[in-house]
Coordinates of C-alpha atoms and ligand atoms in Angstrom, one line a residue:
X1 CA 8.6 -12.6 -18.8
X2 CA 6.0 -11.1 -21.2
X3 CA 7.1 -8.9 -24.1
X4 CA 6.1 -5.3 -24.7
X5 CA 2.4 -4.8 -25.0
X6 CA 1.0 -4.2 -28.5
X7 CA -0.9 -0.9 -28.9
X8 CA -4.7 -1.3 -29.0
X9 CA -6.5 -1.7 -32.4
X10 CA -7.9 1.8 -32.2
X11 CA -6.9 4.6 -29.9
X12 CA -9.4 5.1 -27.2
X13 CA -10.0 8.4 -25.5
X14 CA -9.9 7.9 -21.8
X15 CA -10.4 10.1 -18.7
X16 CA -8.9 9.3 -15.3
X17 CA -10.7 11.2 -12.5
X18 CA -8.5 11.4 -9.5
X19 CA -4.7 11.2 -10.1
X20 CA -3.3 10.1 -6.8
X21 CA -1.6 6.8 -6.5
X22 CA -3.9 4.6 -8.4
X23 CA -5.0 7.4 -10.9
X24 CA -1.5 8.7 -11.7
X25 CA -0.2 5.0 -12.5
X26 CA -3.4 4.0 -14.4
X27 CA -3.4 7.1 -16.6
X28 CA 0.3 6.7 -17.5
X29 CA 0.0 3.1 -18.2
X30 CA -3.0 3.5 -20.4
X31 CA -1.1 6.2 -22.3
X32 CA 1.8 4.0 -22.6
X33 CA -0.5 1.3 -24.1
X34 CA -1.3 4.0 -26.9
X35 CA -4.5 5.4 -25.7
X36 CA -5.2 9.2 -25.3
X37 CA -5.6 9.8 -21.6
X38 CA -6.9 12.9 -19.8
X39 CA -6.1 13.0 -16.2
X40 CA -8.3 15.1 -14.0
X41 CA -6.9 16.2 -10.6
X42 CA -8.1 19.0 -8.5
X43 CA -5.2 19.4 -6.0
X44 CA -3.2 22.2 -7.6
X45 CA 0.1 21.1 -6.3
X46 CA -0.4 17.5 -7.3
X47 CA -1.6 18.7 -10.8
X48 CA 1.4 21.0 -11.3
X49 CA 3.8 18.1 -10.5
X50 CA 2.0 15.6 -12.8
X51 CA 1.8 18.0 -15.7
X52 CA 5.6 18.4 -15.4
X53 CA 6.2 14.7 -15.2
X54 CA 6.7 14.4 -11.6
X55 CA 4.5 12.0 -9.4
X56 CA 3.5 13.4 -6.1
X57 CA 4.8 10.2 -4.5
X58 CA 7.8 8.0 -4.9
X59 CA 7.1 5.0 -7.2
X60 CA 9.9 3.3 -9.1
X61 CA 9.7 4.0 -12.8
X62 CA 6.7 6.4 -12.6
X63 CA 8.5 9.6 -13.3
X64 CA 10.0 8.0 -16.4
X65 CA 6.7 6.8 -17.7
X66 CA 5.1 10.1 -17.0
X67 CA 7.8 12.1 -18.8
X68 CA 7.5 9.6 -21.9
X69 CA 3.8 9.6 -22.3
X70 CA 3.5 13.3 -21.7
X71 CA 6.1 13.9 -24.4
X72 CA 4.3 11.6 -26.7
X73 CA 1.1 13.9 -26.4
X74 CA -1.0 10.9 -25.3
X75 CA -1.2 12.1 -21.7
X76 CA -2.3 15.3 -20.3
X77 CA -3.5 16.6 -16.7
X78 CA -6.0 19.3 -16.0
X79 CA -8.2 20.4 -13.1
X80 CA -11.0 21.1 -15.5
X81 CA -13.6 18.2 -15.6
X82 CA -14.9 19.7 -19.0
X83 CA -11.8 18.2 -20.7
X84 CA -13.2 14.7 -19.9
X85 CA -16.0 15.4 -22.1
X86 CA -13.7 14.3 -25.1
X87 CA -13.4 10.8 -23.4
X88 CA -15.8 7.9 -23.9
X89 CA -14.3 5.8 -21.2
X90 CA -14.0 7.3 -17.7
X91 CA -12.0 5.7 -14.8
X92 CA -12.9 6.9 -11.2
X93 CA -9.7 6.6 -9.2
X94 CA -10.2 8.7 -6.2
X95 CA -9.2 7.7 -2.7
X96 CA -11.6 6.3 -0.1
X97 CA -9.6 6.8 3.1
X98 CA -10.9 5.8 6.6
X99 CA -13.2 8.3 8.0
X100 CA -11.6 10.3 10.8
X101 CA -12.5 8.6 14.2
X102 CA -14.6 6.0 12.5
X103 CA -14.0 2.7 10.8
X104 CA -16.2 3.4 7.7
X105 CA -14.6 4.4 4.3
X106 CA -15.0 8.0 3.6
X107 CA -16.8 8.4 0.2
X108 CA -16.7 12.1 0.1
X109 CA -14.0 12.3 -2.7
X110 CA -15.9 9.6 -4.6
X111 CA -19.1 11.5 -4.3
X112 CA -17.7 14.7 -5.5
X113 CA -15.9 13.1 -8.4
X114 CA -19.0 11.3 -9.5
X115 CA -21.1 14.4 -9.4
X116 CA -18.6 16.3 -11.4
X117 CA -18.4 13.5 -14.0
X118 CA -22.1 13.4 -14.4
X119 CA -21.9 17.0 -15.8
X120 CA -19.8 15.7 -18.9
X121 CA -21.2 12.3 -19.4
X122 CA -22.8 11.6 -22.8
X123 CA -24.8 8.6 -24.4
X124 CA -22.6 5.6 -25.0
X125 CA -19.9 6.7 -22.3
X126 CA -18.4 3.9 -20.1
X127 CA -17.7 4.8 -16.6
X128 CA -15.4 2.4 -14.7
X129 CA -15.1 2.7 -11.0
X130 CA -11.6 1.6 -9.6
X131 CA -11.7 3.0 -6.2
X132 CA -12.1 0.7 -3.2
X133 CA -15.7 0.9 -2.1
X134 CA -18.1 -0.7 0.5
X135 CA -20.1 -3.4 -1.3
X136 CA -23.4 -2.0 -2.5
X137 CA -21.9 1.2 -3.6
X138 CA -21.7 0.4 -7.4
X139 CA -25.5 -0.4 -8.0
X140 CA -26.4 2.9 -6.4
X141 CA -24.1 4.8 -8.6
X142 CA -25.2 3.0 -11.6
X143 CA -28.7 4.0 -10.8
X144 CA -27.7 7.6 -10.5
X145 CA -25.7 7.5 -13.8
X146 CA -28.7 6.0 -15.7
X147 CA -30.9 8.8 -14.2
X148 CA -28.5 11.3 -15.6
X149 CA -27.7 9.7 -18.9
X150 CA -29.8 6.6 -19.7
X151 CA -27.3 5.5 -22.4
X152 CA -24.2 5.7 -20.3
X153 CA -23.1 2.5 -18.4
X154 CA -21.2 1.9 -15.1
X155 CA -18.9 -0.9 -14.5
X156 CA -16.8 -1.8 -11.4
X157 CA -13.1 -2.6 -12.1
X158 CA -11.1 -2.9 -8.7
X159 CA -7.5 -2.4 -8.6
X160 CA -4.9 -4.6 -7.0
X161 CA -1.7 -2.7 -7.5
X162 CA 0.9 -2.6 -4.7
X163 CA 3.0 0.5 -3.9
X164 CA 6.6 0.0 -5.0
X165 CA 5.4 -2.4 -7.8
X166 CA 2.5 -0.2 -9.2
X167 CA 3.8 -0.2 -12.8
X168 CA 4.3 -3.8 -13.1
X169 CA 1.1 -4.8 -11.3
X170 CA -0.8 -2.4 -13.8
X171 CA 1.0 -3.7 -17.0
X172 CA 1.2 -7.3 -15.9
X173 CA -1.6 -8.0 -13.4
X174 CA -2.5 -11.3 -12.0
X175 CA -6.1 -10.7 -13.1
X176 CA -8.5 -8.0 -14.3
X177 CA -11.8 -8.0 -12.5
X178 CA -14.8 -6.3 -14.1
X179 CA -18.3 -6.1 -12.5
X180 CA -21.6 -5.0 -14.1
X181 CA -25.2 -5.2 -13.9
X182 CA -27.0 -7.7 -16.2
X183 CA -28.3 -6.6 -19.6
X184 CA -27.4 -5.5 -23.1
X185 CA -26.0 -2.1 -22.1
X186 CA -23.5 -3.8 -19.8
X187 CA -22.5 -6.3 -22.6
X188 CA -21.6 -3.4 -24.8
X189 CA -19.7 -1.6 -22.0
X190 CA -17.9 -4.8 -21.2
X191 CA -16.8 -5.2 -24.9
X192 CA -15.3 -1.7 -24.7
X193 CA -13.3 -2.4 -21.6
X194 CA -12.3 -5.9 -22.9
X195 CA -10.8 -4.1 -26.1
X196 CA -9.1 -1.4 -24.0
X197 CA -7.4 -4.1 -21.7
X198 CA -6.7 -6.5 -24.6
X199 CA -3.0 -5.9 -24.5
X200 CA -2.6 -6.6 -20.8
X201 CA -5.2 -9.5 -20.6
X202 CA -3.3 -11.4 -23.4
X203 CA -1.4 -13.1 -20.3
X204 CA -4.0 -12.9 -17.5
X205 CA -7.7 -13.7 -17.1
X206 CA -10.3 -11.0 -17.4
X207 CA -13.0 -12.0 -14.8
X208 CA -16.4 -10.8 -15.5
X209 CA -18.8 -10.7 -12.4
X210 CA -21.8 -8.9 -10.8
X211 CA -21.2 -5.6 -9.1
X212 CA -21.1 -7.0 -5.6
X213 CA -18.6 -9.7 -6.3
X214 CA -16.2 -7.2 -8.1
X215 CA -16.6 -4.8 -5.0
X216 CA -16.0 -7.8 -2.7
X217 CA -13.0 -9.3 -4.4
X218 CA -10.9 -6.2 -3.6
X219 CA -11.6 -6.0 0.1
X220 CA -11.6 -9.8 0.4
X221 CA -8.1 -9.8 -1.2
X222 CA -6.9 -7.2 1.3
X223 CA -8.5 -9.0 4.2
X224 CA -6.8 -12.3 3.1
X225 CA -3.4 -10.7 3.0
X226 CA -3.9 -8.9 6.3
X227 CA -4.9 -12.3 7.8
X228 CA -1.9 -14.0 6.4
X229 CA 0.4 -11.4 7.9
X230 CA -1.3 -11.5 11.2
X231 CA -1.4 -15.4 11.3
X232 CA 2.4 -15.5 10.9
X233 CA 2.9 -12.7 13.5
X234 CA 0.7 -14.8 15.8
X235 CA 3.0 -17.7 15.1
X236 CA 6.0 -15.5 15.8
X237 CA 4.7 -15.2 19.4
X238 CA 4.3 -18.9 19.7
X239 CA 7.7 -19.6 18.2
X240 CA 9.2 -17.2 20.9
X241 CA 7.7 -19.1 23.8
X242 CA 8.3 -22.6 22.2
X243 CA 12.0 -21.8 21.1
X244 CA 11.2 -22.2 17.4
X245 CA 12.1 -20.0 14.4
X246 CA 9.4 -18.4 12.6
X247 CA 11.4 -17.8 9.4
X248 CA 12.2 -21.4 9.0
X249 CA 8.5 -22.1 9.9
X250 CA 7.4 -19.7 7.2
X251 CA 9.8 -21.3 4.7
X252 CA 8.6 -24.8 5.6
X253 CA 4.8 -23.6 5.4
X254 CA 5.5 -21.8 2.2
X255 CA 6.6 -24.9 0.4
X256 CA 3.0 -26.1 0.4
X257 CA 1.4 -24.7 -2.8
X258 CA -1.9 -24.3 -0.9
X259 CA -0.3 -21.9 1.6
X260 CA 2.5 -20.1 -0.5
X261 CA 5.5 -18.3 1.0
X262 CA 4.3 -14.6 0.0
X263 CA 3.0 -12.5 2.8
X264 CA 4.4 -14.8 5.4
X265 CA 7.1 -12.5 6.7
X266 CA 6.8 -12.1 10.4
X267 CA 7.9 -8.8 12.0
X268 CA 6.4 -5.4 12.8
X269 CA 3.3 -6.0 10.8
X270 CA 1.3 -4.2 8.2
X271 CA 0.5 -0.6 7.6
X272 CA -0.2 1.7 4.7
X273 CA -3.2 3.4 3.1
X274 CA -4.9 0.2 2.3
X275 CA -4.7 -2.9 4.4
X276 CA -5.6 -1.3 7.7
X277 CA -8.4 0.9 6.5
X278 CA -9.8 -1.7 4.2
X279 CA -10.4 -4.4 6.9
X280 CA -11.9 -1.9 9.1
X281 CA -14.2 -0.6 6.5
X282 CA -15.1 -4.2 5.6
X283 CA -16.0 -5.1 9.2
X284 CA -18.0 -1.9 9.3
X285 CA -19.9 -2.5 6.0
X286 CA -20.6 -6.2 7.2
X287 CA -22.1 -4.8 10.3
X288 CA -24.3 -2.5 8.4
X289 CA -25.5 -5.6 6.4
X290 CA -26.3 -7.5 9.5
X291 CA -23.5 -9.9 8.9
X292 CA -20.8 -8.8 11.4
X293 CA -20.2 -12.3 12.8
X294 CA -18.5 -13.8 9.9
X295 CA -15.9 -11.0 9.9
X296 CA -15.2 -10.9 13.7
X297 CA -11.9 -12.5 13.1
X298 CA -10.7 -9.4 11.3
X299 CA -10.9 -7.6 14.6
X300 CA -8.3 -9.9 16.0
X301 CA -6.3 -9.6 12.8
X302 CA -6.2 -5.9 13.4
X303 CA -5.5 -6.3 17.1
X304 CA -2.6 -8.8 16.4
X305 CA -1.2 -6.3 13.9
X306 CA -1.3 -3.3 16.3
X307 CA 0.2 -5.4 19.1
X308 CA 3.4 -5.8 17.1
X309 CA 4.2 -2.2 17.4
X310 CA 3.6 -2.3 21.3
X311 CA 5.8 -5.3 21.4
X312 CA 8.7 -3.5 19.8
X313 CA 8.4 -0.6 22.0
X314 CA 8.2 -3.1 25.1
X315 CA 11.3 -4.9 23.9
X316 CA 13.2 -1.6 23.7
X317 CA 12.1 -0.8 27.3
X318 CA 13.1 -4.2 28.6
X319 CA 16.5 -3.8 26.9
X320 CA 17.4 -0.2 27.8
X321 CA 15.3 0.0 31.0
X322 CA 12.2 2.1 31.6
X323 CA 13.9 5.4 32.0
X324 CA 14.2 6.2 28.3
X325 CA 14.4 10.0 28.7
X326 CA 17.3 11.4 26.7
X327 CA 18.4 7.9 25.7
X328 CA 19.5 7.9 21.8
X329 CA 17.7 5.5 19.7
X330 CA 18.3 5.2 15.9
X331 CA 15.2 4.2 13.9
X332 CA 16.0 2.9 10.4
X333 CA 12.8 3.3 8.3
X334 CA 9.7 5.6 8.4
X335 CA 7.9 4.4 5.4
X336 CA 5.2 1.7 5.8
X337 CA 7.3 -0.6 3.6
X338 CA 10.5 -0.3 1.4
X339 CA 10.4 1.4 -2.1
X340 CA 7.7 3.7 -1.0
X341 CA 7.6 7.3 0.6
X342 CA 4.3 6.5 2.1
X343 CA 4.0 7.0 5.8
X344 CA 0.2 6.4 6.2
X345 CA -0.3 4.2 9.2
X346 CA 3.4 3.3 9.1
X347 CA 4.3 0.7 11.8
X348 CA 7.8 2.3 11.9
X349 CA 6.7 5.8 12.5
X350 CA 4.3 4.7 15.1
X351 CA 7.1 2.9 17.0
X352 CA 9.2 6.0 16.7
X353 CA 6.5 8.2 17.9
X354 CA 5.8 6.1 21.0
X355 CA 9.5 6.0 21.9
X356 CA 9.6 9.8 21.5
X357 CA 6.7 10.2 23.8
X358 CA 8.5 8.1 26.4
X359 CA 11.2 10.8 26.2
X360 CA 13.9 9.0 24.1
X361 CA 16.0 10.9 21.8
X362 CA 14.9 9.3 18.5
X363 CA 16.6 9.8 15.3
X364 CA 14.9 8.5 12.3
X365 CA 16.2 8.0 8.8
X366 CA 14.6 6.7 5.7
X367 CA 15.8 6.7 2.0
X368 CA 12.6 8.3 0.8
X369 CA 10.1 9.2 3.4
X370 CA 11.8 11.8 5.5
X371 CA 9.8 14.6 3.9
X372 CA 6.4 13.0 4.4
X373 CA 7.3 11.8 7.8
X374 CA 8.3 15.1 8.9
X375 CA 5.1 16.6 7.8
X376 CA 3.1 14.1 9.9
X377 CA 5.3 13.8 12.9
X378 CA 7.3 17.2 13.2
X379 CA 8.5 16.4 16.6
X380 CA 10.9 13.8 15.7
X381 CA 14.5 14.2 14.6
X382 CA 15.3 13.3 11.1
X383 CA 18.7 12.5 9.6
X384 CA 19.8 11.7 6.2
X385 CA 21.7 8.4 6.6
X386 CA 21.8 5.4 8.9
X387 CA 25.3 6.4 10.1
X388 CA 24.0 9.8 11.3
X389 CA 21.0 8.1 12.9
X390 CA 23.3 5.6 14.6
X391 CA 25.7 8.2 16.1
X392 CA 26.1 7.7 19.8
X393 CA 22.8 5.6 19.8
X394 CA 22.3 3.0 22.6
X395 CA 20.1 0.9 20.3
X396 CA 19.4 0.7 16.7
X397 CA 15.8 -0.4 15.5
X398 CA 15.4 -1.7 11.9
X399 CA 11.6 -1.1 11.2
X400 CA 11.4 -0.8 7.5
X401 CA 13.5 -3.3 5.4
X402 CA 15.0 -1.1 2.6
X403 CA 17.9 -2.7 0.8
X404 CA 20.2 0.0 2.0
X405 CA 19.6 -1.1 5.7
X406 CA 19.8 -4.7 4.9
X407 CA 23.0 -4.2 3.2
X408 CA 24.7 -2.4 6.2
X409 CA 28.1 -3.9 7.2
X410 CA 28.0 -4.7 10.9
X411 CA 31.6 -4.0 11.7
X412 CA 31.8 -0.6 10.0
X413 CA 28.2 0.4 11.2
X414 CA 29.3 -0.5 14.8
X415 CA 31.8 2.3 14.8
X416 CA 29.0 4.8 15.0
X417 CA 27.0 3.6 17.9
X418 CA 27.5 4.0 21.8
X419 CA 26.2 0.5 22.3
X420 CA 26.2 -2.5 19.7
X421 CA 22.5 -3.4 20.1
X422 CA 20.2 -4.0 17.1
X423 CA 16.6 -4.9 17.0
X424 CA 15.7 -6.4 13.4
X425 CA 12.0 -5.9 13.5
X426 CA 11.6 -7.2 10.0
X427 CA 13.8 -10.2 10.4
X428 CA 15.7 -9.2 7.3
X429 CA 19.3 -9.2 8.6
X430 CA 21.9 -12.0 9.0
X431 CA 21.8 -12.3 12.8
X432 CA 24.9 -14.5 13.0
X433 CA 27.0 -11.9 11.1
X434 CA 25.8 -9.1 13.4
X435 CA 26.5 -11.2 16.5
X436 CA 30.0 -12.0 15.1
X437 CA 30.7 -8.4 14.7
X438 CA 29.9 -7.9 18.5
X439 CA 26.3 -6.8 18.3
X440 CA 23.6 -7.9 20.6
X441 CA 21.2 -8.9 18.0
X442 CA 17.4 -9.3 18.6
X443 CA 14.5 -10.0 16.2
X444 CA 10.9 -11.2 16.3
X445 CA 9.9 -14.9 16.6
X446 CA 13.3 -16.5 16.5
X447 CA 14.9 -17.9 19.4
X448 CA 18.4 -16.5 18.9
X449 CA 21.0 -15.6 21.6
X450 CA 21.3 -11.8 22.2
Ligands
UGA1 C1 -1.9 -3.6 -0.7 C2 -2.3 -4.8 -1.5 O1 -1.1 -5.7 -1.5 C3 -2.5 -4.6 -2.9 O2 -2.9 -5.8 -3.7 C4 -3.8 -3.5 -3.0 O3 -4.0 -3.2 -4.4 C5 -3.4 -2.4 -2.2 O4 -3.1 -2.7 -0.9 C6 -4.6 -1.5 -2.3 O5 -5.6 -1.7 -1.7 O6 -4.5 -0.4 -3.1 P1 0.1 -2.0 -0.5 O7 -0.7 -1.2 0.5 O8 0.8 -1.2 -1.4 O9 -0.8 -3.0 -1.2 O10 1.2 -2.9 0.4 P2 1.5 -4.4 0.6 O11 2.6 -4.7 -0.2 O12 0.3 -5.2 0.6 O13 2.0 -4.3 2.3 C7 1.3 -3.9 3.3 C8 2.0 -4.0 4.5 O14 2.1 -5.3 4.8 C9 3.3 -3.3 4.6 O15 3.4 -2.5 5.8 C10 4.3 -4.5 4.7 O16 5.5 -4.2 5.4 C11 3.5 -5.5 5.4 N1 3.9 -6.9 5.2 C12 3.9 -7.5 3.8 C13 4.4 -7.7 6.2 O17 4.4 -7.3 7.4 N2 4.6 -9.1 6.0 C14 4.6 -9.6 4.7 O18 4.9 -10.7 4.5 C15 4.0 -8.7 3.6

């Protein structure tokens, strides 16, 4: 463990443009490190929450960090880009979601933020892009920045934080990557960022590269993680036909340092606002560059992942029979992963929706994501606890591995259901204990008796 970070030698004045997931955490972290930070956010609801120390999403520890840094006077939020004129370092942190109905990244927010930023930029300023972008975006923005203000410099500084671990990933990252164009102006800008990040790079490498490499590190990292998950999920299917156990397989593989155990948890697959859209945007960009062939494998990574959702629906139908109309099914989990209230491309919610469309009486519960899930899928029934979800259910599906669900006591929980059937789609329960308590227990990629 590293100790608390030392404040920077001199207080930098920083603006953070776009205070969604990435920006809110980045702004609070830089203020915590002793800098003066101006967060610029155009969404009125989000802005109001942030100004009152309330993050617009659930992230462990973030509300406390916001409250502390707001109270210190080092952090403020505004909708007015003019306030960013006081800063000499500007971080662009807006989202680049998937374009509706198309695999490419939607750069509308980036475009708008950049244009607004150009109105306040002054000589000597450093602009650091953190948003995930298609390779080739940064040089184009750098040209426009130089045209607007010849003595301002663009750097590209991708972000690798995970939801649920965002503060730790920001304060104690594995690495910091900064991309730049060659030249003296970039050297000066790099020195500015090096100093700003000095408290966190004391314990991790700061890797300085060209623009294209910086842009690619981010999408390549997410593509690799997605591939690792789909690889183990493909192995899970093999384990089922061969009578092997994918959890033990992953453990044995993971002992090899070259492979590692992380991101080898087989189950319902990946979702969220990053991995799925990033691999699609990456494939699309490669195609634009005339290099689609090297990334064709990502199509299969995507397909393997989406098949996990169909597989779980199929397992339920095999279990309960095709006539699902009116059959009560308890769904534990709506968030795309635990410790998050994010339901973007959530595998859990996708399964719940499919079963609902088949006529099942689906009751969904989640410790944090009910509100956001209800907005996206209003037709589903939501309840506050696993016990309420399980009431009279003919099957329980564990789709997001929250600690609350992993710790359920099988005998007591069994009193609520109509039939003791549980599908552990995240392979996170002690199957033997559940079977001992009279449950028919099923999971993915493990040859266990039902
Ligand atoms: C991901 C990356 O992990 C971050 O490094 C990156 O900065 C971020 O995207 C981003 O691009 O901003 P995140 O989307 O928060 O972070 O979620 P992950 O922890 O990567 O999990 C993604 C999905 O994979 C979840 O649905 C999770 O349940 C699933 N997963 C993860 C598995 O199915 N198996 C595993 O072994 C691990």
